[in-house]
């Protein structure tokens, strides 16, 4: 299951550059490393230079401290996934000992731009953006199509990753979808000066352009590891983008393409929950996984990791007393004959049988070798059902939903009677159940304009009702950006 794939060339220091105006992380050419100009000059005939740089970008997605802090909740995409799942209310903090999530769950963080979590999200995604701009610039710039085939693949990956970062920023930093609203600074070159906010229309135009280019550039690309972006991952990001914009027919078309042509099978009943064969969301080789990373001891992850924060079978916070569990209301909405109910402990609501180190010894995994999931094909059955229903194609919506549920529950015939809002409500519920703990419920909450209603097993804000566009459910532009970027002078 494990292999050692991530190698760090010395010029990876280029990726340590930040994106605000702060001099601390704007030094672009430390003399002991290769310069941007040298990278550009030599990459045309030596793709290995940029291949290592792109590998380094993928490492930013899971390494600790990539959000610029030493916090034990700062570990790339999966750290953001925990926060987003908590904002939906579907993930509850049921016991709190070490306070890494206490203020977050109490809605103190997302209304105070001075809190570190706001900085982590901003810094992490703009760090990805800065790093991809280094690659794109070295390959000739935004409009270039490199003549070298491997460089085309690297350009495609870089553009997809830049789009991924802007997409998540556009979800996390904005309350409402309003194309005319200035939301984020756009950087498409590795520049070292702050910029003003661009409108949502401009940000989404860039995301779509980058993903469209990436799909074309990656058309014949065969990746060597699932942490790399290929055309199907890029299509998945594009489907999510269209859905977030309300362009539902386009989202339905792209998600159907993934379902029909990607070759990934739906996660089987046995794989969904222990003790099924191949059970647990811990192995990147699971056939339904489209995007994830094969973690080995070489990466050096232990206490500070998603597994450390989520899994009682890992020696870290979840085991020692910071428990993240399924919201009691959501758990009660899962039918008793649904295999996904067995993912959770009936008494504690811990995800004991969904996310677990295979040894299943309490506190047993110290060095993380269980893998991270970023995307699986099941998401697109649900997204296709949702966007088809919103487009008026309820037959396709019901069929896609039933195709996912066939091996989850004994009888899916009830879906045939669902229409209108009842159908949309069922799709949204199934999305929350299916993707619990995977960082995708927040996107669905925004798309479906849902209201959060916390259950009784939350430590904080029990029973609170919060609409999707409330300030408490999105991050603030951090203090560091406001202080260092002269074009931004407020948190919103």
Coordinates of C-alpha atoms in Angstrom, one line a residue:
X1 CA 0.0 0.0 0.0
X2 CA 2.8 2.4 0.8
X3 CA 5.5 3.8 -1.4
X4 CA 8.0 6.7 -1.1
X5 CA 7.1 9.1 -3.8
X6 CA 7.8 12.6 -2.6
X7 CA 11.3 13.9 -3.2
X8 CA 12.3 17.4 -2.4
X9 CA 14.8 19.1 -4.7
X10 CA 16.7 22.0 -3.2
X11 CA 15.0 24.6 -5.4
X12 CA 11.7 23.8 -3.6
X13 CA 12.5 26.8 -1.5
X14 CA 10.8 28.8 -4.2
X15 CA 7.6 27.4 -2.7
X16 CA 8.2 28.9 0.7
X17 CA 7.2 32.3 -0.6
X18 CA 4.0 33.9 0.6
X19 CA 1.6 36.2 -1.2
X20 CA 1.0 39.2 0.9
X21 CA 3.2 42.3 1.0
X22 CA 5.0 41.3 4.1
X23 CA 8.8 41.3 3.5
X24 CA 9.2 38.2 5.7
X25 CA 7.9 36.0 2.9
X26 CA 8.5 37.9 -0.3
X27 CA 12.2 37.2 -0.8
X28 CA 12.2 35.7 -4.2
X29 CA 15.8 34.7 -4.9
X30 CA 17.8 33.4 -2.0
X31 CA 21.3 33.1 -3.4
X32 CA 21.8 29.5 -2.4
X33 CA 18.8 28.4 -4.6
X34 CA 17.9 28.5 -8.2
X35 CA 16.3 31.8 -9.3
X36 CA 13.0 32.3 -11.1
X37 CA 14.9 33.4 -14.2
X38 CA 17.1 30.3 -14.1
X39 CA 14.1 28.1 -13.6
X40 CA 12.4 29.6 -16.7
X41 CA 15.5 29.4 -18.8
X42 CA 16.2 25.7 -18.0
X43 CA 12.8 24.2 -17.8
X44 CA 12.1 24.2 -21.5
X45 CA 14.5 21.3 -22.1
X46 CA 14.6 20.0 -18.6
X47 CA 11.1 19.3 -17.3
X48 CA 12.6 17.6 -14.2
X49 CA 13.2 21.0 -12.7
X50 CA 9.6 21.9 -12.7
X51 CA 8.4 18.4 -12.0
X52 CA 10.1 18.7 -8.6
X53 CA 8.5 22.1 -8.1
X54 CA 5.0 20.7 -8.8
X55 CA 5.7 17.8 -6.4
X56 CA 6.5 20.4 -3.8
X57 CA 3.1 22.1 -4.4
X58 CA 1.4 18.8 -3.7
X59 CA 3.3 18.5 -0.5
X60 CA 2.0 21.9 0.7
X61 CA -1.5 20.3 0.7
X62 CA -0.7 18.0 3.6
X63 CA 2.4 19.3 5.4
X64 CA 2.1 20.9 8.8
X65 CA 2.5 24.7 9.1
X66 CA 1.6 25.4 5.5
X67 CA -0.8 28.1 6.8
X68 CA 2.1 29.9 8.3
X69 CA 1.6 29.0 12.0
X70 CA 2.8 26.4 14.5
X71 CA -0.8 25.6 15.4
X72 CA -1.8 22.0 15.7
X73 CA -4.8 22.7 13.5
X74 CA -2.6 24.0 10.6
X75 CA -2.0 21.1 8.2
X76 CA -3.1 22.1 4.7
X77 CA -6.3 21.0 3.0
X78 CA -7.5 18.5 5.6
X79 CA -7.1 21.1 8.3
X80 CA -9.5 23.4 6.3
X81 CA -11.8 20.4 5.9
X82 CA -12.2 20.0 9.6
X83 CA -13.1 23.7 10.0
X84 CA -15.6 23.6 7.1
X85 CA -17.3 20.5 8.5
X86 CA -17.6 22.2 11.9
X87 CA -19.1 25.3 10.3
X88 CA -21.8 23.2 8.8
X89 CA -22.7 21.9 12.2
X90 CA -22.5 18.4 10.9
X91 CA -19.3 17.8 12.8
X92 CA -19.6 18.4 16.6
X93 CA -16.9 19.0 19.1
X94 CA -18.3 16.7 21.9
X95 CA -15.4 16.9 24.3
X96 CA -12.7 19.6 24.6
X97 CA -9.4 19.3 26.4
X98 CA -6.8 21.1 24.4
X99 CA -8.8 24.0 23.0
X100 CA -7.6 23.8 19.4
X101 CA -11.2 24.0 18.2
X102 CA -13.0 25.5 21.2
X103 CA -13.2 29.1 20.0
X104 CA -13.9 28.0 16.4
X105 CA -16.9 26.0 17.4
X106 CA -18.2 28.8 19.6
X107 CA -18.1 31.1 16.5
X108 CA -15.4 33.4 18.0
X109 CA -12.9 32.9 15.2
X110 CA -15.0 33.7 12.1
X111 CA -16.1 37.1 13.4
X112 CA -12.6 38.2 14.6
X113 CA -10.1 38.9 11.8
X114 CA -7.2 38.8 14.3
X115 CA -7.7 35.1 15.0
X116 CA -5.0 32.8 13.6
X117 CA -7.4 30.4 11.8
X118 CA -8.4 33.2 9.4
X119 CA -4.7 33.7 8.6
X120 CA -4.1 30.0 8.1
X121 CA -6.8 29.7 5.5
X122 CA -5.7 32.8 3.6
X123 CA -2.0 32.0 3.7
X124 CA -2.4 28.4 2.8
X125 CA -4.4 28.9 -0.4
X126 CA -2.4 32.0 -1.5
X127 CA 0.7 30.0 -0.9
X128 CA -0.6 27.4 -3.4
X129 CA -1.4 30.2 -5.8
X130 CA 2.0 31.8 -5.5
X131 CA 3.7 28.4 -6.1
X132 CA 1.6 27.6 -9.1
X133 CA 2.3 31.0 -10.6
X134 CA 6.0 30.2 -10.3
X135 CA 5.5 27.1 -12.5
X136 CA 3.2 28.8 -15.0
X137 CA 5.5 31.8 -15.4
X138 CA 8.5 29.4 -15.9
X139 CA 6.5 27.6 -18.6
X140 CA 5.9 30.8 -20.6
X141 CA 3.1 32.5 -18.8
X142 CA -0.7 32.2 -18.6
X143 CA -1.3 32.1 -22.4
X144 CA 1.5 29.7 -23.3
X145 CA 1.2 26.1 -24.5
X146 CA 4.6 24.6 -23.8
X147 CA 6.0 22.7 -26.8
X148 CA 7.4 19.9 -24.6
X149 CA 4.6 17.3 -23.8
X150 CA 5.7 16.8 -20.2
X151 CA 5.7 20.6 -19.6
X152 CA 2.2 20.7 -21.0
X153 CA 1.2 18.2 -18.3
X154 CA 3.0 20.3 -15.6
X155 CA 1.2 23.4 -16.9
X156 CA -2.1 21.6 -16.7
X157 CA -1.5 20.5 -13.1
X158 CA -0.4 24.0 -12.1
X159 CA -3.4 25.7 -13.6
X160 CA -5.8 23.1 -12.0
X161 CA -4.1 23.7 -8.6
X162 CA -4.4 27.4 -8.9
X163 CA -8.0 27.1 -9.7
X164 CA -8.5 24.7 -6.7
X165 CA -7.0 27.4 -4.4
X166 CA -9.1 30.2 -5.8
X167 CA -12.2 28.1 -5.7
X168 CA -11.9 27.3 -2.0
X169 CA -11.0 30.9 -1.2
X170 CA -14.2 32.0 -3.0
X171 CA -16.2 29.6 -0.8
X172 CA -14.6 30.3 2.5
X173 CA -14.2 34.1 2.3
X174 CA -17.6 35.1 0.9
X175 CA -21.1 35.0 2.4
X176 CA -23.2 35.3 -0.7
X177 CA -22.7 34.5 -4.4
X178 CA -22.7 37.9 -6.1
X179 CA -20.8 38.3 -9.3
X180 CA -20.4 42.1 -8.9
X181 CA -19.0 41.9 -5.4
X182 CA -15.2 42.5 -5.0
X183 CA -14.0 39.4 -3.0
X184 CA -10.3 38.5 -3.5
X185 CA -7.1 39.8 -5.0
X186 CA -6.1 37.9 -8.1
X187 CA -2.5 37.0 -8.7
X188 CA -1.6 35.3 -12.0
X189 CA 2.1 36.0 -11.9
X190 CA 4.7 35.6 -9.1
X191 CA 4.6 39.2 -8.2
X192 CA 5.6 40.6 -4.8
X193 CA 3.1 43.5 -4.4
X194 CA -0.4 43.5 -3.0
X195 CA -3.4 43.9 -5.2
X196 CA -6.9 45.1 -4.7
X197 CA -9.9 42.7 -4.6
X198 CA -11.3 41.5 -7.9
X199 CA -15.0 40.8 -8.4
X200 CA -16.5 37.4 -8.0
X201 CA -17.1 37.4 -11.7
X202 CA -13.4 37.9 -12.4
X203 CA -12.3 35.2 -9.9
X204 CA -14.7 32.6 -11.2
X205 CA -13.7 33.5 -14.8
X206 CA -10.1 32.7 -13.9
X207 CA -11.1 29.5 -12.2
X208 CA -13.1 28.3 -15.2
X209 CA -10.4 29.3 -17.6
X210 CA -7.7 27.6 -15.7
X211 CA -9.7 24.3 -15.3
X212 CA -10.7 24.3 -19.0
X213 CA -7.1 24.7 -20.0
X214 CA -6.0 22.1 -17.5
X215 CA -8.5 19.5 -18.8
X216 CA -7.2 20.1 -22.4
X217 CA -3.5 20.0 -21.3
X218 CA -4.0 16.8 -19.3
X219 CA -6.1 15.0 -21.8
X220 CA -3.5 12.3 -22.5
X221 CA -1.7 12.5 -19.1
X222 CA -1.4 9.3 -17.1
X223 CA -0.3 10.1 -13.6
X224 CA 2.0 8.0 -11.4
X225 CA 0.3 8.7 -8.1
X226 CA -3.2 9.8 -7.0
X227 CA -1.9 12.9 -5.3
X228 CA -1.4 14.3 -8.8
X229 CA -4.2 16.2 -10.6
X230 CA -5.3 14.5 -13.8
X231 CA -8.2 15.5 -16.2
X232 CA -10.8 13.8 -14.1
X233 CA -9.8 15.7 -11.0
X234 CA -9.8 18.9 -13.0
X235 CA -13.3 18.0 -14.3
X236 CA -14.4 17.4 -10.7
X237 CA -13.2 20.9 -9.7
X238 CA -15.0 22.4 -12.7
X239 CA -18.2 20.6 -11.8
X240 CA -18.0 22.0 -8.3
X241 CA -17.3 25.5 -9.7
X242 CA -20.3 25.5 -12.0
X243 CA -22.5 24.2 -9.2
X244 CA -21.3 27.0 -6.8
X245 CA -22.2 29.5 -9.5
X246 CA -25.7 28.1 -10.1
X247 CA -24.8 27.0 -13.6
X248 CA -26.5 23.7 -12.8
X249 CA -26.9 22.3 -16.3
X250 CA -23.2 22.6 -17.0
X251 CA -22.4 21.1 -13.6
X252 CA -24.8 18.2 -14.4
X253 CA -23.0 17.7 -17.7
X254 CA -19.5 17.6 -16.3
X255 CA -20.5 15.4 -13.3
X256 CA -22.2 13.0 -15.7
X257 CA -19.1 12.8 -17.8
X258 CA -17.1 11.8 -14.7
X259 CA -19.6 9.2 -13.7
X260 CA -19.7 7.7 -17.2
X261 CA -16.2 8.0 -18.4
X262 CA -13.7 8.3 -15.5
X263 CA -13.7 4.5 -14.8
X264 CA -14.0 5.0 -11.0
X265 CA -16.6 2.7 -9.3
X266 CA -18.9 3.7 -6.5
X267 CA -17.5 2.9 -3.0
X268 CA -18.8 -0.5 -2.2
X269 CA -20.8 -1.3 0.9
X270 CA -17.9 -3.3 2.4
X271 CA -15.5 -0.4 1.9
X272 CA -17.8 2.1 3.6
X273 CA -17.6 0.8 7.1
X274 CA -15.7 -1.6 9.4
X275 CA -15.7 -4.7 9.4
X276 CA -16.3 -4.8 5.7
X277 CA -13.6 -6.0 3.3
X278 CA -11.3 -3.1 2.5
X279 CA -13.2 -0.9 4.9
X280 CA -12.3 2.5 6.1
X281 CA -11.3 5.7 4.5
X282 CA -7.6 5.2 5.0
X283 CA -6.1 3.8 1.8
X284 CA -5.5 5.8 -1.4
X285 CA -5.8 2.7 -3.4
X286 CA -9.5 2.4 -2.8
X287 CA -10.9 2.2 -6.3
X288 CA -13.4 5.0 -5.8
X289 CA -10.8 7.5 -4.7
X290 CA -10.0 10.0 -7.5
X291 CA -7.6 12.3 -5.6
X292 CA -5.7 11.6 -2.4
X293 CA -2.2 11.2 -1.0
X294 CA -0.3 8.1 -0.1
X295 CA 1.2 9.0 3.3
X296 CA 4.4 7.2 4.5
X297 CA 6.7 7.6 7.4
X298 CA 8.9 9.7 5.2
X299 CA 6.5 12.6 5.4
X300 CA 6.9 12.7 9.1
X301 CA 3.3 13.3 10.1
X302 CA 2.3 12.4 13.7
X303 CA 0.4 14.5 16.3
X304 CA -0.2 17.4 14.0
X305 CA -2.4 15.8 11.3
X306 CA -5.9 15.2 10.2
X307 CA -5.7 11.7 11.6
X308 CA -4.4 13.0 14.9
X309 CA -7.4 15.3 15.2
X310 CA -10.0 12.8 14.0
X311 CA -9.1 9.2 14.8
X312 CA -9.1 7.7 18.3
X313 CA -6.9 4.9 16.9
X314 CA -4.1 7.5 16.3
X315 CA -1.9 8.8 19.2
X316 CA -3.0 12.4 19.3
X317 CA -5.9 14.7 20.2
X318 CA -8.9 12.7 19.3
X319 CA -7.6 9.8 21.3
X320 CA -6.5 12.0 24.2
X321 CA -9.7 14.1 24.6
X322 CA -10.7 16.3 21.7
X323 CA -13.5 14.4 20.2
X324 CA -15.1 15.3 16.8
X325 CA -18.3 13.4 16.2
X326 CA -21.3 13.4 14.0
X327 CA -24.1 15.9 14.9
X328 CA -26.8 14.1 16.8
X329 CA -29.6 15.4 14.6
X330 CA -27.8 14.1 11.4
X331 CA -27.1 10.8 13.0
X332 CA -30.7 10.3 13.9
X333 CA -31.7 11.1 10.3
X334 CA -29.7 8.1 9.0
X335 CA -32.1 5.0 8.7
X336 CA -31.2 2.1 11.0
X337 CA -30.8 -0.2 8.0
X338 CA -28.3 2.1 6.2
X339 CA -24.8 0.7 6.3
X340 CA -23.4 4.3 6.8
X341 CA -25.0 4.4 10.2
X342 CA -22.5 1.7 11.3
X343 CA -19.7 4.1 10.5
X344 CA -20.5 5.8 13.9
X345 CA -20.6 4.6 17.5
X346 CA -24.2 4.6 18.6
X347 CA -23.2 5.8 22.0
X348 CA -20.4 8.3 21.4
X349 CA -21.2 9.2 17.7
X350 CA -17.4 8.9 17.0
X351 CA -16.6 7.8 13.4
X352 CA -15.0 4.7 14.7
X353 CA -15.8 2.6 11.7
X354 CA -15.3 5.2 8.9
X355 CA -12.0 6.8 9.8
X356 CA -9.6 4.5 11.5
X357 CA -6.0 3.3 11.5
X358 CA -6.2 -0.3 10.3
X359 CA -4.6 -1.6 13.5
X360 CA -7.6 -0.3 15.5
X361 CA -5.7 0.0 18.7
X362 CA -6.6 3.0 20.8
X363 CA -3.9 5.6 20.3
X364 CA -1.9 3.0 18.4
X365 CA -0.8 4.9 15.2
X366 CA 1.9 7.4 16.1
X367 CA 3.6 7.9 12.7
X368 CA 0.9 8.5 10.1
X369 CA 0.8 6.0 7.3
X370 CA -3.0 6.1 6.8
X371 CA -3.8 8.2 3.7
X372 CA -5.7 11.4 3.0
X373 CA -8.7 11.6 0.7
X374 CA -9.4 14.7 -1.3
X375 CA -12.0 13.5 -3.8
X376 CA -14.0 10.4 -4.7
X377 CA -16.4 9.5 -7.5
X378 CA -19.4 9.2 -5.2
X379 CA -19.4 13.0 -4.8
X380 CA -20.4 13.4 -8.4
X381 CA -23.3 11.0 -8.3
X382 CA -24.7 13.4 -5.6
X383 CA -23.6 16.5 -7.4
X384 CA -25.2 15.2 -10.6
X385 CA -28.4 14.4 -8.8
X386 CA -28.5 17.9 -7.2
X387 CA -27.7 19.9 -10.3
X388 CA -29.9 17.8 -12.6
X389 CA -32.8 18.4 -10.2
X390 CA -32.1 22.1 -10.1
X391 CA -32.0 22.1 -13.9
X392 CA -35.5 20.4 -14.1
X393 CA -34.2 17.0 -15.0
X394 CA -35.7 15.1 -12.1
X395 CA -35.5 11.7 -13.8
X396 CA -31.7 11.9 -14.1
X397 CA -31.6 13.3 -10.5
X398 CA -33.5 10.3 -9.1
X399 CA -31.5 7.8 -11.1
X400 CA -28.1 9.3 -10.0
X401 CA -29.2 9.3 -6.4
X402 CA -30.5 5.7 -6.6
X403 CA -27.2 4.6 -8.2
X404 CA -25.3 5.8 -5.2
X405 CA -27.8 4.4 -2.6
X406 CA -28.2 1.0 -4.1
X407 CA -25.5 -0.6 -1.8
X408 CA -26.2 1.7 1.1
X409 CA -29.8 0.9 1.9
X410 CA -32.0 -2.2 1.1
X411 CA -34.7 -0.4 -0.8
X412 CA -34.3 2.8 -2.9
X413 CA -37.7 2.8 -4.4
X414 CA -38.9 5.6 -2.2
X415 CA -36.7 8.0 -4.4
X416 CA -39.1 7.5 -7.3
X417 CA -41.8 9.4 -5.6
X418 CA -39.7 12.4 -4.8
X419 CA -40.2 15.6 -6.7
X420 CA -39.5 19.3 -6.3
X421 CA -38.1 20.5 -3.0
X422 CA -38.6 17.1 -1.4
X423 CA -36.2 15.6 -4.0
X424 CA -33.6 18.4 -3.4
X425 CA -33.9 18.0 0.4
X426 CA -33.3 14.3 0.1
X427 CA -30.2 14.8 -2.1
X428 CA -28.8 17.4 0.3
X429 CA -29.4 15.0 3.3
X430 CA -27.7 12.2 1.4
X431 CA -24.8 14.4 0.6
X432 CA -24.3 15.3 4.3
X433 CA -24.5 11.6 5.3
X434 CA -22.3 10.2 2.5
X435 CA -19.5 12.8 2.8
X436 CA -19.5 13.4 6.5
X437 CA -16.0 14.3 7.7
X438 CA -14.6 14.7 4.1
X439 CA -14.8 18.5 3.9
X440 CA -17.5 18.7 1.2
X441 CA -20.6 19.4 3.3
X442 CA -19.7 23.1 3.5
X443 CA -19.8 23.5 -0.3
X444 CA -23.2 21.8 -0.3
X445 CA -24.5 24.1 2.5
X446 CA -23.6 27.1 0.4
X447 CA -25.1 25.7 -2.8
X448 CA -28.3 24.8 -1.1
X449 CA -28.6 27.9 1.0
X450 CA -29.1 25.8 4.1
X451 CA -29.7 26.9 7.7
X452 CA -27.5 25.2 10.4
X453 CA -29.4 23.7 13.3
X454 CA -26.9 22.2 15.8
X455 CA -27.9 19.1 17.8
X456 CA -27.7 18.4 21.5
X457 CA -24.2 16.9 21.4
X458 CA -22.3 20.1 20.5
X459 CA -20.4 21.6 23.4
X460 CA -21.1 25.1 22.2
X461 CA -24.0 26.9 20.6
X462 CA -26.4 24.0 21.1
X463 CA -29.6 24.4 19.1
X464 CA -28.4 27.5 17.4
X465 CA -29.8 28.2 13.9
X466 CA -27.6 30.1 11.5
X467 CA -28.3 30.7 7.8
X468 CA -25.7 29.9 5.2
X469 CA -24.9 33.5 4.5
X470 CA -24.3 34.6 8.1
X471 CA -20.9 36.1 8.9
X472 CA -20.3 33.4 11.4
X473 CA -20.1 30.8 8.6
X474 CA -17.3 32.3 6.5
X475 CA -13.7 33.4 7.3
X476 CA -12.4 36.9 7.6
X477 CA -9.6 38.5 5.6
X478 CA -6.8 38.2 8.2
X479 CA -5.2 41.1 10.0
X480 CA -1.8 40.4 8.4
X481 CA -3.2 40.9 4.9
X482 CA -5.0 44.1 5.9
X483 CA -1.8 45.5 7.5
X484 CA 0.5 44.6 4.6
X485 CA -1.7 45.1 1.6
X486 CA -2.5 48.8 1.1
X487 CA -5.4 48.0 -1.2
X488 CA -7.3 46.1 1.4
X489 CA -8.5 48.0 4.5
X490 CA -11.4 45.9 5.8
X491 CA -12.2 42.3 6.8
X492 CA -15.0 41.8 4.3

